Coordinates of C-alpha atoms in Angstrom, one line a residue:
Chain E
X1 CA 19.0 -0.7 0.6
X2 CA 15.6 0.9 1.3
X3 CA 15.6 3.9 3.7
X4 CA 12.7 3.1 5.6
X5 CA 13.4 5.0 9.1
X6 CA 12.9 8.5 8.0
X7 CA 11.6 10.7 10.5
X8 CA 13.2 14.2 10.2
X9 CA 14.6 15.8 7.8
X10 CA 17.9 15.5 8.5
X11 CA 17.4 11.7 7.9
X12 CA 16.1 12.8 4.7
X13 CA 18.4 14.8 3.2
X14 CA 21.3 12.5 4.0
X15 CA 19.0 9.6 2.8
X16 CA 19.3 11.5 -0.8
X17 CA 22.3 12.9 -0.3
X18 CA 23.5 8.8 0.0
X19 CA 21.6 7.9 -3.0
X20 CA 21.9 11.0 -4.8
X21 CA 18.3 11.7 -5.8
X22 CA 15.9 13.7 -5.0
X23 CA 13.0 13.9 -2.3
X24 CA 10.3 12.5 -4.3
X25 CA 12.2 9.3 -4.9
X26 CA 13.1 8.4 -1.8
X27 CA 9.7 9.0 -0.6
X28 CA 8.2 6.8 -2.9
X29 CA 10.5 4.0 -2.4
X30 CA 10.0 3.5 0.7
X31 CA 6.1 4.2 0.4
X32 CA 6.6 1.3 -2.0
X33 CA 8.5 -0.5 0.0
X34 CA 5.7 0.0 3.2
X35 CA 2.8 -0.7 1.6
X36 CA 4.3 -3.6 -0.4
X37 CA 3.1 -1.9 -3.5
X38 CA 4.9 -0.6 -6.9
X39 CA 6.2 2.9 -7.2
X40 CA 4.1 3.0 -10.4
X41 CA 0.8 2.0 -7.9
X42 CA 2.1 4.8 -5.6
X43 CA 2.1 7.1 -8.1
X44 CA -1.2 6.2 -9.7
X45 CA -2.3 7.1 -6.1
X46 CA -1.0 10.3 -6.4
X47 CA -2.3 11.5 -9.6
X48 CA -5.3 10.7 -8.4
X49 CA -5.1 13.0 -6.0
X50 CA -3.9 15.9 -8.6
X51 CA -6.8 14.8 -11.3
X52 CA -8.9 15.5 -7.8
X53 CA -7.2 18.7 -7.6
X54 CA -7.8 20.1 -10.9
X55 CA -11.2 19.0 -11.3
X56 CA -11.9 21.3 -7.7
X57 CA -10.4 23.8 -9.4
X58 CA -12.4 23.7 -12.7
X59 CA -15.7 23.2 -10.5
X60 CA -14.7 26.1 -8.0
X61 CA -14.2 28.7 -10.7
X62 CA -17.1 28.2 -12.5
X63 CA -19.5 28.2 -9.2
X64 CA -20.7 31.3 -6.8
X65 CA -23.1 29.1 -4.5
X66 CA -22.9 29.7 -1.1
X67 CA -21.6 27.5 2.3
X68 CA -24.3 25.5 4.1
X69 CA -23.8 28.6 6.6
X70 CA -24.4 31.3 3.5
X71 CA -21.4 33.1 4.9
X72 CA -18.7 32.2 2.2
X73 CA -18.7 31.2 -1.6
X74 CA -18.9 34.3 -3.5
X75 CA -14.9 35.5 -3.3
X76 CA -13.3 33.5 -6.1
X77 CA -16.3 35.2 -8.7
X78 CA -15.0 38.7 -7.4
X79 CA -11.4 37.8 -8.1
X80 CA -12.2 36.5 -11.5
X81 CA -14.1 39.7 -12.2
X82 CA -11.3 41.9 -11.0
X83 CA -8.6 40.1 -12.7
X84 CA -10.6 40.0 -16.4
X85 CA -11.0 44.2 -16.1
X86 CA -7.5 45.0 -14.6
X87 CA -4.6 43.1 -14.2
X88 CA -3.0 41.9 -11.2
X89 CA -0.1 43.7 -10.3
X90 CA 2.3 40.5 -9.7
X91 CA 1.2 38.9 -13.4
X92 CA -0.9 35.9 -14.2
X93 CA 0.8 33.4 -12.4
X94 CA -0.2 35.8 -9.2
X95 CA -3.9 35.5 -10.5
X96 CA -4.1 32.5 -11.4
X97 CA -2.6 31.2 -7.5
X98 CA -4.9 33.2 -6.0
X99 CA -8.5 32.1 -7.9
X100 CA -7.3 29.1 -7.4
X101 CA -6.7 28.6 -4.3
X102 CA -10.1 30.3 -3.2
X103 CA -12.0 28.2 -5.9
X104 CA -10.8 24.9 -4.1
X105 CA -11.3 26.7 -0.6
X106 CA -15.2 27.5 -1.8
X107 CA -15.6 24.6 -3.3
X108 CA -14.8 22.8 -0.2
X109 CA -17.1 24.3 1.6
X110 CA -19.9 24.2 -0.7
X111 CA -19.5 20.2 -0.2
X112 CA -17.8 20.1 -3.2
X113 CA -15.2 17.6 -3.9
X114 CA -11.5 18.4 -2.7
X115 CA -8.5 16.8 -1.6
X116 CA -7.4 17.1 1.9
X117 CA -3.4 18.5 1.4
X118 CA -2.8 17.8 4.8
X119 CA -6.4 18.9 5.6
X120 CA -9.8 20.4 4.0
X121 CA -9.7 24.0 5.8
X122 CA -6.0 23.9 4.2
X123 CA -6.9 22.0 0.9
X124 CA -6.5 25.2 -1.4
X125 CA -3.1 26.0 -0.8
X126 CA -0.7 23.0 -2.5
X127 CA -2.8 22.6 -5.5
X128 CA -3.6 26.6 -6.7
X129 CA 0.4 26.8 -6.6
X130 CA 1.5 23.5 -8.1
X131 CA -1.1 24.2 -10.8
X132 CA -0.8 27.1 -11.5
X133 CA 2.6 27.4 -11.8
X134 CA 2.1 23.9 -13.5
X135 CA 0.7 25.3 -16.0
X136 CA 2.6 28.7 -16.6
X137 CA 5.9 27.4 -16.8
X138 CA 4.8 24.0 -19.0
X139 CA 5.8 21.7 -15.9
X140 CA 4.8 17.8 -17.3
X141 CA 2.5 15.8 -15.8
X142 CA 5.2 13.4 -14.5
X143 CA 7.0 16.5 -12.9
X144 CA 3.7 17.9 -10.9
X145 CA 3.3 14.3 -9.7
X146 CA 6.9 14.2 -8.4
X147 CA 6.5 17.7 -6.7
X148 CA 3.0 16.4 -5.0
X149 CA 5.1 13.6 -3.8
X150 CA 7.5 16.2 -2.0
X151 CA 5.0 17.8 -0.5
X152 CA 3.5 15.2 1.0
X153 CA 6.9 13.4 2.3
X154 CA 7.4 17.2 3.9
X155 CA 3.9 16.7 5.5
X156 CA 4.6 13.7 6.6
X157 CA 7.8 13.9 8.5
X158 CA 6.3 17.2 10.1
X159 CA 3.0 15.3 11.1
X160 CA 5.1 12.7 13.3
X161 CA 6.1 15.0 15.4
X162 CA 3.0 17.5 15.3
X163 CA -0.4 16.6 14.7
X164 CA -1.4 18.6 11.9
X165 CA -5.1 19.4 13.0
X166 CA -6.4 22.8 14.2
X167 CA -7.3 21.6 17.5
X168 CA -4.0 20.3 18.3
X169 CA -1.5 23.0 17.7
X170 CA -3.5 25.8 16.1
X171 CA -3.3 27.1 12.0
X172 CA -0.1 27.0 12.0
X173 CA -0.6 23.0 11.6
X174 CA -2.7 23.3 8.5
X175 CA -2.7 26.3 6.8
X176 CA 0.9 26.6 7.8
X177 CA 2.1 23.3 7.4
X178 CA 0.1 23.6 3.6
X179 CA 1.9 26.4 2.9
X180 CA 5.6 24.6 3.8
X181 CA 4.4 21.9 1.9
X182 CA 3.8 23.9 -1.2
X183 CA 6.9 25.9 -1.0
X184 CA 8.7 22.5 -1.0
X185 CA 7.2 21.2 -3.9
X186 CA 7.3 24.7 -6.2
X187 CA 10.9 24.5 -5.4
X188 CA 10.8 20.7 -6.6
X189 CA 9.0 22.0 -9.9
X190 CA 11.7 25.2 -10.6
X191 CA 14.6 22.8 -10.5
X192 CA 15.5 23.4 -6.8
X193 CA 18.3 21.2 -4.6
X194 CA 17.0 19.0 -2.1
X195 CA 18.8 21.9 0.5
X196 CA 16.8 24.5 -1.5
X197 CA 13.8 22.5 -1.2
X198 CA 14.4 22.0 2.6
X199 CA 15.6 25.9 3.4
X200 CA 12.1 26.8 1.1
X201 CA 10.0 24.7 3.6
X202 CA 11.9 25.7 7.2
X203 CA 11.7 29.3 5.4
X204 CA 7.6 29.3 5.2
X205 CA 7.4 27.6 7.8
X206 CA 8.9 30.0 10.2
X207 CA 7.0 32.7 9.1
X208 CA 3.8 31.5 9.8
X209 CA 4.4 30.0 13.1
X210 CA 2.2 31.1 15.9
X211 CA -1.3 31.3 13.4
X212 CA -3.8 30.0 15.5
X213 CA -6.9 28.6 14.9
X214 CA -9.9 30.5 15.5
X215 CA -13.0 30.0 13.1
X216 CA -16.6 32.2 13.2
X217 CA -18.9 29.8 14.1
X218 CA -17.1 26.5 14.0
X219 CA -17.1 26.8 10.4
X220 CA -14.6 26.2 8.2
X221 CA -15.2 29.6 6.9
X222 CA -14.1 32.4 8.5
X223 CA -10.9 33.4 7.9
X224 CA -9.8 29.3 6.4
X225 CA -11.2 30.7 2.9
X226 CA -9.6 33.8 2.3
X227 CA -6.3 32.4 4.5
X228 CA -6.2 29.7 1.7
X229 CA -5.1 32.5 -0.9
X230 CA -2.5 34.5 1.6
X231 CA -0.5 31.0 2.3
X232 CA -0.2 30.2 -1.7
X233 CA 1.5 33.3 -1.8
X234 CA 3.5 33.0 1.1
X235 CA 4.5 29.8 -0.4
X236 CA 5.7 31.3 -3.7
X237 CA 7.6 34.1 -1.3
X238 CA 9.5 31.2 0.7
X239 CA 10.5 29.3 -3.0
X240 CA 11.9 32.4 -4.6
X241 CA 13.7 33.2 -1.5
X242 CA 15.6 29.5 -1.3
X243 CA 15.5 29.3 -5.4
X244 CA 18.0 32.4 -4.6
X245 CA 20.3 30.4 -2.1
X246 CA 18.6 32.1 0.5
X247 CA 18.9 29.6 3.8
X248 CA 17.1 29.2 7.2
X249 CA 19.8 30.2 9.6
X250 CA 17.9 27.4 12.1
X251 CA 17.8 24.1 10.4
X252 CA 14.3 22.9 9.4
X253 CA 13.8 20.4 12.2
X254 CA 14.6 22.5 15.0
X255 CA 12.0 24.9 13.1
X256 CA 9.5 22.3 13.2
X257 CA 10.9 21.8 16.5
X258 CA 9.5 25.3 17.4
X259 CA 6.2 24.9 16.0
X260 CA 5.4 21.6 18.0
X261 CA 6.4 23.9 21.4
X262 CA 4.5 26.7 19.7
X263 CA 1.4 24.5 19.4
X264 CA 1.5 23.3 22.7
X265 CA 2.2 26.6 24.7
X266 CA -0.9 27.9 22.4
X267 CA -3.7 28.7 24.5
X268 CA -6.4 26.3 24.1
X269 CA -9.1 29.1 23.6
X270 CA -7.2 29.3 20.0
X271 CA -7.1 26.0 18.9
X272 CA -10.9 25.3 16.8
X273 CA -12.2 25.9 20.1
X274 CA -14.0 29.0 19.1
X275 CA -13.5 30.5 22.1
X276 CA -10.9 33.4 21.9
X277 CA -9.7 35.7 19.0
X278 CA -11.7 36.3 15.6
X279 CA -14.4 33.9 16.7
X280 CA -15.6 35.7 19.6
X281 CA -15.5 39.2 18.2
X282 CA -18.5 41.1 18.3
X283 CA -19.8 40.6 14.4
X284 CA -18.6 36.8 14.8
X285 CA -20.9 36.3 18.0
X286 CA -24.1 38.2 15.9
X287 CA -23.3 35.7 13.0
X288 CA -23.1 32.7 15.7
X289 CA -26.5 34.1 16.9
X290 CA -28.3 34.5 13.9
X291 CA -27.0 30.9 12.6
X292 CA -27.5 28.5 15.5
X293 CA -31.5 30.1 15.7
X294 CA -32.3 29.1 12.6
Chain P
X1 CA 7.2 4.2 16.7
X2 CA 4.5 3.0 13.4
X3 CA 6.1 3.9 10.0
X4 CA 3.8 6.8 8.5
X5 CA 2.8 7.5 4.8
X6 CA 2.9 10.9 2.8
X7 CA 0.0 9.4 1.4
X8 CA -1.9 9.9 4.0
X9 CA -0.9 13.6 3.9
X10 CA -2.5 14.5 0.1
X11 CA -5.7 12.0 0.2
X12 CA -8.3 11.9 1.2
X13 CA -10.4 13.0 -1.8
X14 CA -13.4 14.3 -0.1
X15 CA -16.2 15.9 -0.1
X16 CA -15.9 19.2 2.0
X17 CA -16.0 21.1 4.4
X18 CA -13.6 19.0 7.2
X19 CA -12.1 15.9 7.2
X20 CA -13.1 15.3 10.8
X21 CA -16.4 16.8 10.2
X22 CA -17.9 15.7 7.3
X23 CA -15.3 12.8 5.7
X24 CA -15.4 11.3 9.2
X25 CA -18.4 11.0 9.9
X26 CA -19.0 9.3 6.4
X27 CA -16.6 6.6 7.5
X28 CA -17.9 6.5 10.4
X29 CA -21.2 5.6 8.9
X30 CA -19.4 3.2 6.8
X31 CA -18.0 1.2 9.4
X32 CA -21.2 1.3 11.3
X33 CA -22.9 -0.3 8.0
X34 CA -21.0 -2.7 7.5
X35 CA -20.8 -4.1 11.2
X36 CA -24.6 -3.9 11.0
X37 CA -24.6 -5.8 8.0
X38 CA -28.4 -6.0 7.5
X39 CA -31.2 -3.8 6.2
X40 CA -32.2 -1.2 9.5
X41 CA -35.3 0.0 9.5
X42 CA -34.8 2.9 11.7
X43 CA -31.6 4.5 12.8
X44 CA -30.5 6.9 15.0
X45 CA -27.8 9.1 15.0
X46 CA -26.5 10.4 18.5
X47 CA -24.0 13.5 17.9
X48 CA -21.6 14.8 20.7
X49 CA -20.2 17.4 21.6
X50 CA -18.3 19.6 18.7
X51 CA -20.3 17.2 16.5
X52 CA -23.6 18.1 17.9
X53 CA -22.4 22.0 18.0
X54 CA -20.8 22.6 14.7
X55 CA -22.0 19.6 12.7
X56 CA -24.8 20.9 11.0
X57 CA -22.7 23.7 9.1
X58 CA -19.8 20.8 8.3
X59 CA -23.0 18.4 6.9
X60 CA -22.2 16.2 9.2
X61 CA -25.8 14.4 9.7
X62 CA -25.8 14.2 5.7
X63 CA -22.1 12.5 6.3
X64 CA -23.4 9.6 8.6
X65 CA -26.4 9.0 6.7
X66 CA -24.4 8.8 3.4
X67 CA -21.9 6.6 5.0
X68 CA -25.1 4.2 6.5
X69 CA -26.2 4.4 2.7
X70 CA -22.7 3.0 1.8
X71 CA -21.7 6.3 0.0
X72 CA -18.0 7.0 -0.4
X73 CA -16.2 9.9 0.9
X74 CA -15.8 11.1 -2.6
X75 CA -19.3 11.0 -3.5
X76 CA -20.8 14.2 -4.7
X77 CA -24.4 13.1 -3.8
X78 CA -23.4 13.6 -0.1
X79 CA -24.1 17.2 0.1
X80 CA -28.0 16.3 -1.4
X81 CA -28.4 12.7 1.1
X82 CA -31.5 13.5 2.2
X83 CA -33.0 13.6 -0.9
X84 CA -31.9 10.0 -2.5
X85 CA -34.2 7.5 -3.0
X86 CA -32.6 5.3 -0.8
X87 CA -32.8 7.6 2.0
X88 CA -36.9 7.7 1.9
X89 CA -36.7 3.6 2.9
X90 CA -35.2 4.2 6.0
X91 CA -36.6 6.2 8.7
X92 CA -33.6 7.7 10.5
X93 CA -33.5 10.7 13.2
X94 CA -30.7 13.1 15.1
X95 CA -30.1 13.7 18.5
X96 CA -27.9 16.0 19.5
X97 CA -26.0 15.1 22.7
X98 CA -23.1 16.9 25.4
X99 CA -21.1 14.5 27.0
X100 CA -17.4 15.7 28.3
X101 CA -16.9 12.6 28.6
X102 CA -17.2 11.3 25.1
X103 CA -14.8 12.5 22.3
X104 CA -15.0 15.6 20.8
X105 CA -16.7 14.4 17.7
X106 CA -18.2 11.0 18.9
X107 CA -20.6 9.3 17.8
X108 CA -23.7 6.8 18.5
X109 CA -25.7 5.0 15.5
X110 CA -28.6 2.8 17.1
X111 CA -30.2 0.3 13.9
X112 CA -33.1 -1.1 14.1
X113 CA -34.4 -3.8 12.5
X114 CA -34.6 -7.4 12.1
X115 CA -31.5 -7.2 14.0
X116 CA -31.1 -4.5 16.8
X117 CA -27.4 -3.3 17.1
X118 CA -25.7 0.1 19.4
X119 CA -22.5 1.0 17.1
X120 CA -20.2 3.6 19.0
X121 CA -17.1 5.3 17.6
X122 CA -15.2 8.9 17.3
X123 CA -14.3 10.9 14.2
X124 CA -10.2 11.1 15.5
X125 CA -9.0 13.6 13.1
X126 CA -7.9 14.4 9.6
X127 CA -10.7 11.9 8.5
X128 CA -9.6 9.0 10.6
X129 CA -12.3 7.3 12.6
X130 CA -12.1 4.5 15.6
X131 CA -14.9 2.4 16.3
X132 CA -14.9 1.7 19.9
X133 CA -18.4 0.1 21.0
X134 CA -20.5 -2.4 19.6
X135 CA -23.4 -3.2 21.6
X136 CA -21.8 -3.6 25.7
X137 CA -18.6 -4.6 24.2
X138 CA -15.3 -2.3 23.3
X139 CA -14.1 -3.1 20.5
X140 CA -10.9 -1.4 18.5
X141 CA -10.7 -1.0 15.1
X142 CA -10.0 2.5 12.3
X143 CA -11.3 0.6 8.9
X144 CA -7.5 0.6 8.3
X145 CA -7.3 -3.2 8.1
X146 CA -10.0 -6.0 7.1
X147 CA -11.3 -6.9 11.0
X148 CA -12.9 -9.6 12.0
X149 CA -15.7 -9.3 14.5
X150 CA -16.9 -12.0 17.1
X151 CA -19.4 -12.1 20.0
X152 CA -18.8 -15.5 21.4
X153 CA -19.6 -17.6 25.0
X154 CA -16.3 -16.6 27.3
X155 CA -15.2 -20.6 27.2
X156 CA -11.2 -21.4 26.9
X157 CA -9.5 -22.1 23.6
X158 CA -11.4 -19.9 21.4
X159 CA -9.3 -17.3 20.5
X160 CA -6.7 -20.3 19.6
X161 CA -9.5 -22.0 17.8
X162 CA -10.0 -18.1 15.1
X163 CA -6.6 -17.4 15.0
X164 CA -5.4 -21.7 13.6
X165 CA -7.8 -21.1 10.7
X166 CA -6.3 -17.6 10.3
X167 CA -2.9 -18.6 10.4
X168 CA -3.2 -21.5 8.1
X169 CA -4.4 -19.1 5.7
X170 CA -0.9 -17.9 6.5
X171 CA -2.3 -14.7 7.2
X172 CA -0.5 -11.9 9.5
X173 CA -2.5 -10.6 12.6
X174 CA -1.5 -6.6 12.9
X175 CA -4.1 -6.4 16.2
X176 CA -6.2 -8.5 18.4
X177 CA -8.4 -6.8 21.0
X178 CA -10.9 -9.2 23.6
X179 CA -13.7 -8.0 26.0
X180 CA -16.1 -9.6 28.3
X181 CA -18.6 -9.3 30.4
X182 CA -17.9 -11.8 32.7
X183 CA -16.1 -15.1 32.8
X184 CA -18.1 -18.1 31.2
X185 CA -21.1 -15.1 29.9
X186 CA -20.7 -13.1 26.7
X187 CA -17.4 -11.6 25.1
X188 CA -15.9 -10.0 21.8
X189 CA -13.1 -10.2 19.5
X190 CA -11.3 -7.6 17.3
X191 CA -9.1 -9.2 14.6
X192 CA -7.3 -6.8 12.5
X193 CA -5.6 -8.5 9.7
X194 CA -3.1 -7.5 7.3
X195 CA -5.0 -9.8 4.4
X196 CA -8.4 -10.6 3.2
X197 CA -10.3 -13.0 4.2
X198 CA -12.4 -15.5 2.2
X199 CA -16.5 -16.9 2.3
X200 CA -14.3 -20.5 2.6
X201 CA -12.4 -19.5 5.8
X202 CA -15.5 -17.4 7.1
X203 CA -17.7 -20.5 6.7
X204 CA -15.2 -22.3 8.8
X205 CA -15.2 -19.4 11.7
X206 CA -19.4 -19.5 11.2
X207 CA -18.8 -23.0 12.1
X208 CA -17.3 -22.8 15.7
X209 CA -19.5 -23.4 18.8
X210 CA -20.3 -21.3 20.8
X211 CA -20.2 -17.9 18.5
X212 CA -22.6 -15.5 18.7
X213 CA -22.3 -13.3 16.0
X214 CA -19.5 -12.8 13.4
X215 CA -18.7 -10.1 11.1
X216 CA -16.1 -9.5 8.5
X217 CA -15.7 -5.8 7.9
X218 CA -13.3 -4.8 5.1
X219 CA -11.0 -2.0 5.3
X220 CA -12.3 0.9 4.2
X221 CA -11.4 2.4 0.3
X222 CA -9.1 5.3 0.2

């Protein structure tokens, strides 16, 4: 029988609890099953997706052109600069998450191409984690696929019950929501349970809620970029904490529970409005200035 | 409640900065295109709102002009639009518009042409786009599905009359959406279908009276 009605995680985990398998197949039987396609045609969709990834990532690191606005584009070549003279103190793993995560981020808004992972101002955070630690710890092809497929099955089940967009319920949607995502699916990659890979997710999650949504300018700039390589981290953080048998002491829907009220109770003035916090401090209203005259 | 897809959650592959913004707007311009369906000569793009506010640093004027060109969302030439060839044979222009009550991000593309057509529709979120207006009539319809566009004379049995050659295609209707301006004058149909369509069974809906104009736009390309 295909487990079509899946709409929390509780669902979920019994869903492979009953069939004994993990996240990723589940989700894409009964995308399979949805869409009337193959699992092999899901998955082709999928790797499309991560080929989109890498190539960002290649593009990203190699460029230091600047936003539309000028105000971003130049961190990533810093980074790489820093990390080639000293060593960061976390290892190469730690470097590699965060270059990559701001190449995507730059390249995204140098109209670059990315993929949305759930969304563009988030798109750096899933892939700098699942490929770098793709890469460092010799994670196959097949196996990244499987763990992109886990984090979007934990996107989706938190997107039908909040909207994962800025303006709807704040940062903590999409940079946060990115970041669950991506602790889910580095657990996936390091072996994890489906409870380890549930207790990684409700354990980023939790931390992050309350990030609202306040860009300079209207731009998906100022802080989306730089936020991009602080929520790979936080990601790796959540993973090692649930790889450890670390749990959530409130269950991951009632967490996700929290970030939908969190959302809503979240003054409007904070959600892409541009009308509250970082976007109306003093510097952010000379940059608004200086860009909407030209 | 409809069944969602973790698809959705890692695609679009797009060209940045903002799904709403820019990847939007090209399908938007898409959609638009392909309801037009001819060669405009001019067109013009009314922005909105956060569209008209923010949308020059998201590129989203070179998003609705790519998507009129029939560029992809994936398409690195986006960020350089103005500069293609193909943009230099149409003349098109920008207005920048506040309207509370329009969407956030909505948008107005007015072709002209041979054919003179008002396409309205709003950038929704997370690159998802509706279009709601064409010309005086509402219409429904995300580039989701294949949908079948009519304008037709408001006279009984024709929504029968499109959905028997439909059905005997044995094809599934996901949506139907009708509009009119008054009884017996001008109205519209919305047909979203869960299969394709082919020139056969679109030569047969060409052929009932009383249409006005018919369009067959296919769902948009992930």
């Amino acid at each position: 029988m295909i487990e079509k009605d899946i709409n929390s995680f509780e669902q979920l985990y019994k869903a492979c609890n009953i069939a004994n398998v993990a996240i990723y197949k589940v989700a894409q039987t009964r995308e399979a099953y949805l869409s009337e396609k193959t699992e092999q045609e899901v998955r082709k969709t999928v790797k499309r997706s991560l080929d989109a990834m890498k190539t960002a990532i290649k593009s990203g690191l190699k460029s230091n052109e600047l936003s539309l606005s000028g105000m971003c584009g130049s961190d990533c070549e810093k980074l790489q600069k820093r990390f080639a003279n000293k060593g960061a103190i976390f290892g190469k793993t730690f470097e590699k998450i965060t270059t990559y995560a701001l190449a995507t981020s730059e390249e995204n808004l140098r109209m670059g191409v990315i993929v949305a992972c759930p969304t563009a101002g988030s798109c750096g955070i899933v892939p700098s984690v699942l490929i770098a630690a793709g890469e460092d710890f010799n994670i196959s092809e097949d196996e990244q696929i499987n763990a992109l497929i886990t984090a979007g099955e934990i996107g989706r089940i938190i997107s039908n019950k909040v909207a994962l967009a800025g303006a709807v319920a704040g940062c903590q949607a999409e940079c946060g929501v990115a970041a669950a995502m991506a602790a889910g699916a580095l657990t996936q990659m390091l072996g994890g349970s489906v409870r380890q890979i549930l207790n990684a997710v409700a354990l980023a999650m939790k931390n992050l809620l309350g990030l609202t949504c306040d860009p300079v300018c209207g731009l998906v700039e100022i802080p989306c970029v730089k936020r991009n390589a602080f929520l790979a981290i936080h990601a790796v953080t959540a993973s090692e904490l649930a790889l450890a048998g670390v749990e959530s002491k409130i269950p991951l829907d009632e967490v996700i529970d929290a970030l939908e009220q969190t959302g809503k109770l979240m003054s409007p003035t904070l959600k892409e409005s541009s009308q509250a916090g970082l976007a109306k401090t003093k510097t952010a209203i000379a940059l608004e200035n200086r860009l909407f005259k030209k | 409640m409809a069944q969602s897809s973790f698809i959705d959650i890692i695609t679009p592959v797009m060209v940045g900065p903002s799904s709403s913004h820019t990847a939007g707007a090209v399908r938007l311009g898409l959609l638009a295109r392909n309801v037009y369906d001819a060669k405009p000569h001019k067109v013009t793009f009314r922005l909105y709102n956060s569209y008209a506010q923010t949308g020059f640093g998201h590129g989203t004027d070179k998003g609705l002009l790519a998507g009129v060109l029939g560029l992809s969302v994936d398409d690195k030439r986006i960020r350089n639009v103005f500069d293609l060839p193909e943009a230099k044979l149409i003349a098109y222009k920008f207005e920048y518009l506040e309207d509370f009550n329009r969407h956030p991000n909505a948008v107005d593309f007015i072709f002209e042409g041979d054919l003179n057509m008002f396409v309205a529709g709003d950038s929704v979120g997370a690159g998802e786009v509706v279009i709601r207006k064409i010309n005086d009539f509402t219409v429904k319809f995300t580039g989701k599905f294949n949908t079948l566009l009519l304008v037709y004379r408001d006279v009984p049995g024709m929504i029968s009359r499109v959905t028997k050659l439909i059905q005997e295609r044995n094809i599934n209707i996901a949506s139907l959406h009708c509009d009119r301006y008054a009884k017996g004058e001008e109205a519209s149909m919305c047909i979203c279908l869960d299969g394709e369509l082919d020139e056969q069974i679109l030569k047969l809906i060409e052929g009932i009276e009383n249409l006005y104009l018919v369009r067959y736009v296919k769902k948009l390309e992930q």
